[in-house]
Amino acid sequence: MTRKLMKRSVLALGLGAASFTLSACDGVSFGVGYGYDPFYDSMLWNDYYHDHDVDIDVDVTRPDRPDRPDRPERPNPPARPKPPIAKPPSRPKPPTARPPAARPPIHRPSPRRR
Amino acid sequence: MHSLLSLGFRACAVATWLMGAQAQADTPVTYTDQGRALFRFEVPDFWTLRTGGPRELEDTALGDARAVSRVMGIRPVTDDNVWMGFVSPSRVSSIQGGLRYLEDIDKFLVKDPTVTSTSDTRIGGLPAHVVRGTGNRDGRGVNFTATVIDLPRDRVAIGVAILRDGADPSYVDALNAVFASFRSLQ
């Protein structure tokens, strides 16, 4: 009798612990979208085409930097075909951008009950 | 007889698993510059791709504009501890130039970078230089792997993979799979 009880309680505790462990692995819906993407933003910013005349005395071993590329000359684009969807009338833009709307997580089906 | 059957089952299971593993990353993405396809790689399943385009960014305080080539960034949908980005900067034609370009962006990518190893290798059949190191970002330690891949016709591709401390180490396989899928398109 006690043996059976012990078996059952071990099973119950084990299953409980397992469910906690498994739920810890569940992907958290954190950082939905690209509100803050530090690595992407940083990869955009470069000093490569920037003039470094200021610290030329400090960095004597540094090889000469190639010239900064000229701004490409853009010819006037040809008249664009009119897309089927018209643009909405422009609204006055507030000076401060609105923060991204907090969306509730997508509903997940609840675990099947027995 | 029973063991033979179970062996067969096990072989089938392994075969299915292998097929699944092979088909893991099959969303090819092509990096183009002014209509010219430069290279391609495959985005792992359940990862998200952010693509940019050529533009000029300006420091609002100093007013100096910088040319920026297209940057493509990928990361797992539900995990921002891992990030990988590709860029092929214009007018950078050699691995040496690529390393100089990296020097000029790494101070923005990672704080206090320390290079732990460098090596010459081949990625997608092309000569490449790999720089591995550590640093920190937003108060957390990061591991970075920066690669410069020598593309034909005087271009390079720069790939940076970043794993924040505490990231699931199995993502390393996904990152390596992206490098394994890298192909030049010229």
Tab-separated table of C-alpha atoms in Angstrom:
chain	number	residue	atom	x	y	z
A	1	MET	CA	0.000	0.000	0.000
A	2	THR	CA	2.664	2.495	1.053
A	3	ARG	CA	4.786	1.306	-1.818
A	4	LYS	CA	2.008	2.096	-4.253
A	5	LEU	CA	1.513	5.518	-2.684
A	6	MET	CA	5.215	6.234	-2.950
A	7	LYS	CA	5.278	5.137	-6.560
A	8	ARG	CA	2.380	7.398	-7.344
A	9	SER	CA	3.775	10.400	-5.550
A	10	VAL	CA	7.144	9.952	-7.264
A	11	LEU	CA	5.329	9.785	-10.599
A	12	ALA	CA	3.289	12.890	-9.815
A	13	LEU	CA	6.309	14.860	-8.628
A	14	GLY	CA	8.333	13.713	-11.605
A	15	LEU	CA	5.652	14.735	-14.071
A	16	GLY	CA	5.261	18.089	-12.333
A	17	ALA	CA	8.995	18.747	-12.493
A	18	ALA	CA	9.066	17.645	-16.128
A	19	SER	CA	6.286	20.020	-17.087
A	20	PHE	CA	8.134	22.897	-15.424
A	21	THR	CA	11.338	21.943	-17.216
A	22	LEU	CA	9.585	21.693	-20.560
A	23	SER	CA	7.778	24.979	-20.162
A	24	ALA	CA	11.112	26.630	-19.417
A	25	CYS	CA	12.244	25.581	-22.898
A	26	ASP	CA	9.231	27.158	-24.503
A	27	GLY	CA	10.238	30.095	-26.652
A	28	VAL	CA	9.358	33.341	-25.005
A	29	SER	CA	7.715	35.833	-27.290
A	30	PHE	CA	10.194	38.534	-26.427
A	31	GLY	CA	11.265	41.265	-28.765
A	32	VAL	CA	8.560	40.753	-31.338
A	33	GLY	CA	9.472	42.670	-34.461
A	34	TYR	CA	12.537	44.831	-34.778
A	35	GLY	CA	12.016	47.511	-32.196
A	36	TYR	CA	15.560	47.265	-30.896
A	37	ASP	CA	18.122	45.456	-32.954
A	38	PRO	CA	21.506	46.633	-31.697
A	39	PHE	CA	23.700	44.447	-33.844
A	40	TYR	CA	21.908	45.281	-37.070
A	41	ASP	CA	22.020	48.987	-36.363
A	42	SER	CA	25.692	48.821	-35.468
A	43	MET	CA	26.642	47.006	-38.622
A	44	LEU	CA	25.249	49.910	-40.601
A	45	TRP	CA	27.461	52.483	-38.997
A	46	ASN	CA	31.008	52.524	-40.259
A	47	ASP	CA	33.992	54.806	-40.220
A	48	TYR	CA	35.524	53.255	-43.289
A	49	TYR	CA	34.605	55.974	-45.756
A	50	HIS	CA	35.130	58.619	-43.145
A	51	ASP	CA	38.185	60.885	-43.177
A	52	HIS	CA	40.668	60.053	-40.482
A	53	ASP	CA	42.961	63.060	-40.907
A	54	VAL	CA	42.595	63.906	-37.253
A	55	ASP	CA	44.481	60.969	-35.776
A	56	ILE	CA	46.985	60.515	-38.562
A	57	ASP	CA	49.882	61.207	-36.172
A	58	VAL	CA	48.724	58.589	-33.719
A	59	ASP	CA	48.149	55.874	-36.251
A	60	VAL	CA	51.259	56.030	-38.392
A	61	THR	CA	51.330	52.379	-39.402
A	62	ARG	CA	47.870	52.480	-40.777
A	63	PRO	CA	47.813	52.226	-44.573
A	64	ASP	CA	46.217	54.950	-46.619
A	65	ARG	CA	42.546	54.767	-46.806
A	66	PRO	CA	40.948	54.615	-50.239
A	67	ASP	CA	39.050	57.686	-51.274
A	68	ARG	CA	35.554	57.961	-50.135
A	69	PRO	CA	33.312	56.885	-52.986
A	70	ASP	CA	31.563	59.649	-54.829
A	71	ARG	CA	27.927	59.995	-54.342
A	72	PRO	CA	26.413	58.080	-57.225
A	73	GLU	CA	24.743	60.237	-59.807
A	74	ARG	CA	21.180	59.221	-60.045
A	75	PRO	CA	19.450	59.884	-63.300
A	76	ASN	CA	15.884	61.063	-63.142
A	77	PRO	CA	13.745	57.987	-62.745
A	78	PRO	CA	11.261	57.327	-65.514
A	79	ALA	CA	7.617	57.977	-64.794
A	80	ARG	CA	6.366	55.127	-62.712
A	81	PRO	CA	3.327	53.175	-63.763
A	82	LYS	CA	0.398	53.913	-61.562
A	83	PRO	CA	-0.129	51.118	-59.071
A	84	PRO	CA	-3.635	49.788	-58.640
A	85	ILE	CA	-3.787	50.878	-55.024
A	86	ALA	CA	-3.880	54.624	-54.489
A	87	LYS	CA	-1.900	56.241	-51.717
A	88	PRO	CA	-3.910	57.379	-48.740
A	89	PRO	CA	-3.977	61.121	-48.153
A	90	SER	CA	-1.031	62.168	-46.062
A	91	ARG	CA	-1.782	62.840	-42.452
A	92	PRO	CA	0.010	65.464	-40.433
A	93	LYS	CA	2.968	63.795	-38.827
A	94	PRO	CA	3.376	64.289	-35.106
A	95	PRO	CA	6.924	65.209	-34.133
A	96	THR	CA	7.305	62.231	-31.840
A	97	ALA	CA	6.932	58.766	-33.192
A	98	ARG	CA	4.341	56.596	-31.567
A	99	PRO	CA	5.747	53.617	-29.683
A	100	PRO	CA	4.983	50.258	-31.239
A	101	ALA	CA	1.664	48.904	-30.118
A	102	ALA	CA	1.977	46.177	-27.553
A	103	ARG	CA	0.321	43.187	-29.059
A	104	PRO	CA	-0.894	40.330	-26.957
A	105	PRO	CA	0.803	37.055	-27.705
A	106	ILE	CA	-0.814	34.897	-30.321
A	107	HIS	CA	-3.276	32.531	-28.764
A	108	ARG	CA	-1.957	29.064	-28.395
A	109	PRO	CA	-4.153	26.041	-28.102
A	110	SER	CA	-4.261	24.944	-24.505
A	111	PRO	CA	-2.854	21.510	-23.720
A	112	ARG	CA	-5.300	18.704	-24.201
A	113	ARG	CA	-7.094	17.760	-21.035
A	114	ARG	CA	-7.681	14.196	-20.133
B	1	MET	CA	14.100	-11.610	-34.997
B	2	HIS	CA	12.852	-9.012	-32.586
B	3	SER	CA	16.220	-7.313	-32.372
B	4	LEU	CA	16.512	-7.302	-36.156
B	5	LEU	CA	13.159	-5.588	-36.432
B	6	SER	CA	14.067	-2.995	-33.830
B	7	LEU	CA	17.381	-2.408	-35.594
B	8	GLY	CA	15.473	-1.780	-38.797
B	9	PHE	CA	13.205	0.670	-37.036
B	10	ARG	CA	16.155	2.441	-35.539
B	11	ALA	CA	17.846	2.722	-38.941
B	12	CYS	CA	14.653	4.180	-40.372
B	13	ALA	CA	14.438	6.656	-37.514
B	14	VAL	CA	18.037	7.750	-38.031
B	15	ALA	CA	17.466	8.103	-41.772
B	16	THR	CA	14.384	10.257	-41.200
B	17	TRP	CA	16.269	12.355	-38.691
B	18	LEU	CA	19.153	12.839	-41.125
B	19	MET	CA	16.793	13.849	-43.910
B	20	GLY	CA	15.156	16.295	-41.562
B	21	ALA	CA	18.505	17.720	-40.571
B	22	GLN	CA	19.508	18.151	-44.185
B	23	ALA	CA	16.313	19.937	-45.066
B	24	GLN	CA	16.682	22.230	-42.074
B	25	ALA	CA	17.797	25.358	-43.875
B	26	ASP	CA	16.201	25.695	-47.246
B	27	THR	CA	15.241	29.300	-47.705
B	28	PRO	CA	17.862	30.664	-50.076
B	29	VAL	CA	18.449	34.380	-50.014
B	30	THR	CA	20.402	36.320	-52.623
B	31	TYR	CA	22.404	39.409	-51.781
B	32	THR	CA	22.314	41.845	-54.686
B	33	ASP	CA	23.992	45.176	-55.271
B	34	GLN	CA	22.597	47.416	-57.999
B	35	GLY	CA	20.902	44.485	-59.632
B	36	ARG	CA	24.013	42.336	-59.516
B	37	ALA	CA	23.665	39.118	-57.557
B	38	LEU	CA	26.776	38.767	-55.410
B	39	PHE	CA	26.209	35.776	-53.177
B	40	ARG	CA	23.565	33.639	-51.573
B	41	PHE	CA	23.063	31.859	-48.298
B	42	GLU	CA	20.274	29.922	-46.643
B	43	VAL	CA	18.225	31.190	-43.753
B	44	PRO	CA	17.564	28.514	-41.124
B	45	ASP	CA	13.987	27.542	-40.445
B	46	PHE	CA	12.230	29.652	-37.831
B	47	TRP	CA	14.712	32.467	-38.265
B	48	THR	CA	13.802	35.921	-39.366
B	49	LEU	CA	15.603	37.911	-42.052
B	50	ARG	CA	15.949	41.670	-42.027
B	51	THR	CA	17.155	43.171	-45.246
B	52	GLY	CA	18.237	46.707	-45.873
B	53	GLY	CA	19.462	48.597	-48.892
B	54	PRO	CA	22.126	51.068	-49.910
B	55	ARG	CA	21.703	54.386	-48.162
B	56	GLU	CA	23.463	57.204	-46.409
B	57	LEU	CA	23.269	57.635	-42.679
B	58	GLU	CA	24.019	60.910	-41.027
B	59	ASP	CA	25.219	61.626	-37.548
B	60	THR	CA	22.741	64.264	-36.441
B	61	ALA	CA	25.212	65.812	-34.008
B	62	LEU	CA	28.158	66.074	-36.394
B	63	GLY	CA	26.295	66.110	-39.663
B	64	ASP	CA	28.635	63.707	-41.427
B	65	ALA	CA	27.043	61.279	-43.787
B	66	ARG	CA	28.312	57.753	-44.299
B	67	ALA	CA	27.602	55.459	-47.180
B	68	VAL	CA	26.071	52.182	-46.115
B	69	SER	CA	25.736	49.099	-48.244
B	70	ARG	CA	22.914	46.652	-47.857
B	71	VAL	CA	23.048	44.839	-44.530
B	72	MET	CA	21.160	41.592	-44.125
B	73	GLY	CA	20.590	40.389	-40.600
B	74	ILE	CA	19.172	37.066	-39.467
B	75	ARG	CA	18.243	35.775	-36.027
B	76	PRO	CA	15.979	33.169	-34.484
B	77	VAL	CA	12.399	34.353	-34.302
B	78	THR	CA	12.051	33.792	-30.573
B	79	ASP	CA	15.596	34.425	-29.397
B	80	ASP	CA	17.640	37.571	-29.648
B	81	ASN	CA	20.778	36.080	-28.122
B	82	VAL	CA	21.966	35.100	-31.566
B	83	TRP	CA	22.506	37.350	-34.526
B	84	MET	CA	24.245	37.105	-37.864
B	85	GLY	CA	24.720	39.757	-40.495
B	86	PHE	CA	26.122	40.027	-43.998
B	87	VAL	CA	27.301	43.073	-45.862
B	88	SER	CA	29.261	43.559	-49.062
B	89	PRO	CA	30.643	47.079	-48.776
B	90	SER	CA	31.225	48.921	-52.026
B	91	ARG	CA	34.817	49.641	-53.071
B	92	VAL	CA	36.252	47.051	-50.731
B	93	SER	CA	37.995	44.607	-53.028
B	94	SER	CA	40.338	42.444	-50.956
B	95	ILE	CA	40.453	40.545	-47.684
B	96	GLN	CA	42.855	43.169	-46.341
B	97	GLY	CA	40.385	45.899	-47.216
B	98	GLY	CA	37.616	43.855	-45.661
B	99	LEU	CA	39.545	43.562	-42.414
B	100	ARG	CA	40.043	47.339	-42.391
B	101	TYR	CA	36.330	47.760	-42.961
B	102	LEU	CA	35.680	45.402	-40.052
B	103	GLU	CA	37.983	47.477	-37.855
B	104	ASP	CA	35.806	50.434	-38.651
B	105	ILE	CA	32.564	48.769	-37.655
B	106	ASP	CA	33.547	46.463	-34.822
B	107	LYS	CA	33.779	49.289	-32.321
B	108	PHE	CA	30.087	49.882	-32.901
B	109	LEU	CA	29.131	46.226	-32.907
B	110	VAL	CA	30.963	45.059	-29.792
B	111	LYS	CA	32.469	46.951	-26.890
B	112	ASP	CA	36.002	46.113	-25.746
B	113	PRO	CA	36.589	43.480	-28.426
B	114	THR	CA	39.353	40.966	-27.751
B	115	VAL	CA	40.454	38.791	-30.628
B	116	THR	CA	41.033	35.227	-29.488
B	117	SER	CA	42.003	33.634	-32.789
B	118	THR	CA	42.282	34.297	-36.481
B	119	SER	CA	42.499	31.801	-39.287
B	120	ASP	CA	42.483	31.516	-43.045
B	121	THR	CA	39.922	29.142	-44.439
B	122	ARG	CA	37.613	28.645	-47.387
B	123	ILE	CA	33.917	29.391	-47.286
B	124	GLY	CA	31.818	28.295	-50.238
B	125	GLY	CA	35.034	27.445	-52.074
B	126	LEU	CA	36.349	30.989	-51.705
B	127	PRO	CA	39.312	32.185	-49.654
B	128	ALA	CA	38.190	33.655	-46.365
B	129	HIS	CA	39.670	35.093	-43.202
B	130	VAL	CA	38.006	34.399	-39.870
B	131	VAL	CA	38.434	36.476	-36.716
B	132	ARG	CA	37.027	35.099	-33.478
B	133	GLY	CA	36.791	37.015	-30.277
B	134	THR	CA	34.865	38.186	-27.287
B	135	GLY	CA	33.584	41.477	-26.044
B	136	ASN	CA	30.511	42.882	-24.455
B	137	ARG	CA	27.391	44.682	-25.455
B	138	ASP	CA	24.643	46.156	-23.316
B	139	GLY	CA	26.403	44.911	-20.208
B	140	ARG	CA	26.493	41.313	-21.415
B	141	GLY	CA	29.366	39.304	-22.760
B	142	VAL	CA	29.261	38.297	-26.400
B	143	ASN	CA	31.194	35.934	-28.613
B	144	PHE	CA	31.735	37.108	-32.146
B	145	THR	CA	33.008	35.502	-35.318
B	146	ALA	CA	33.758	37.912	-38.127
B	147	THR	CA	34.588	36.597	-41.570
B	148	VAL	CA	35.778	38.299	-44.714
B	149	ILE	CA	35.080	36.239	-47.826
B	150	ASP	CA	36.888	37.134	-51.029
B	151	LEU	CA	34.301	37.248	-53.798
B	152	PRO	CA	35.287	37.295	-57.454
B	153	ARG	CA	35.344	40.577	-59.382
B	154	ASP	CA	36.802	42.750	-56.635
B	155	ARG	CA	34.174	42.377	-53.974
B	156	VAL	CA	34.158	40.909	-50.501
B	157	ALA	CA	31.393	39.641	-48.279
B	158	ILE	CA	31.615	40.347	-44.578
B	159	GLY	CA	29.713	38.063	-42.253
B	160	VAL	CA	29.479	38.629	-38.517
B	161	ALA	CA	27.966	36.046	-36.190
B	162	ILE	CA	27.251	37.000	-32.600
B	163	LEU	CA	26.291	34.774	-29.686
B	164	ARG	CA	25.465	36.479	-26.449
B	165	ASP	CA	26.528	34.774	-23.237
B	166	GLY	CA	23.863	32.310	-22.209
B	167	ALA	CA	22.753	31.626	-25.772
B	168	ASP	CA	21.807	28.057	-26.604
B	169	PRO	CA	25.051	26.468	-27.881
B	170	SER	CA	23.103	24.479	-30.459
B	171	TYR	CA	22.729	27.703	-32.432
B	172	VAL	CA	26.380	27.316	-33.380
B	173	ASP	CA	25.309	24.523	-35.735
B	174	ALA	CA	22.709	26.785	-37.327
B	175	LEU	CA	25.294	29.547	-37.800
B	176	ASN	CA	27.764	27.107	-39.311
B	177	ALA	CA	25.019	25.803	-41.595
B	178	VAL	CA	24.547	29.342	-42.891
B	179	PHE	CA	28.260	29.568	-43.674
B	180	ALA	CA	28.129	26.112	-45.258
B	181	SER	CA	25.324	27.282	-47.546
B	182	PHE	CA	27.254	30.371	-48.637
B	183	ARG	CA	27.856	30.495	-52.407
B	184	SER	CA	29.188	33.169	-54.665
B	185	LEU	CA	26.921	33.999	-57.585
B	186	GLN	CA	29.379	35.534	-60.047
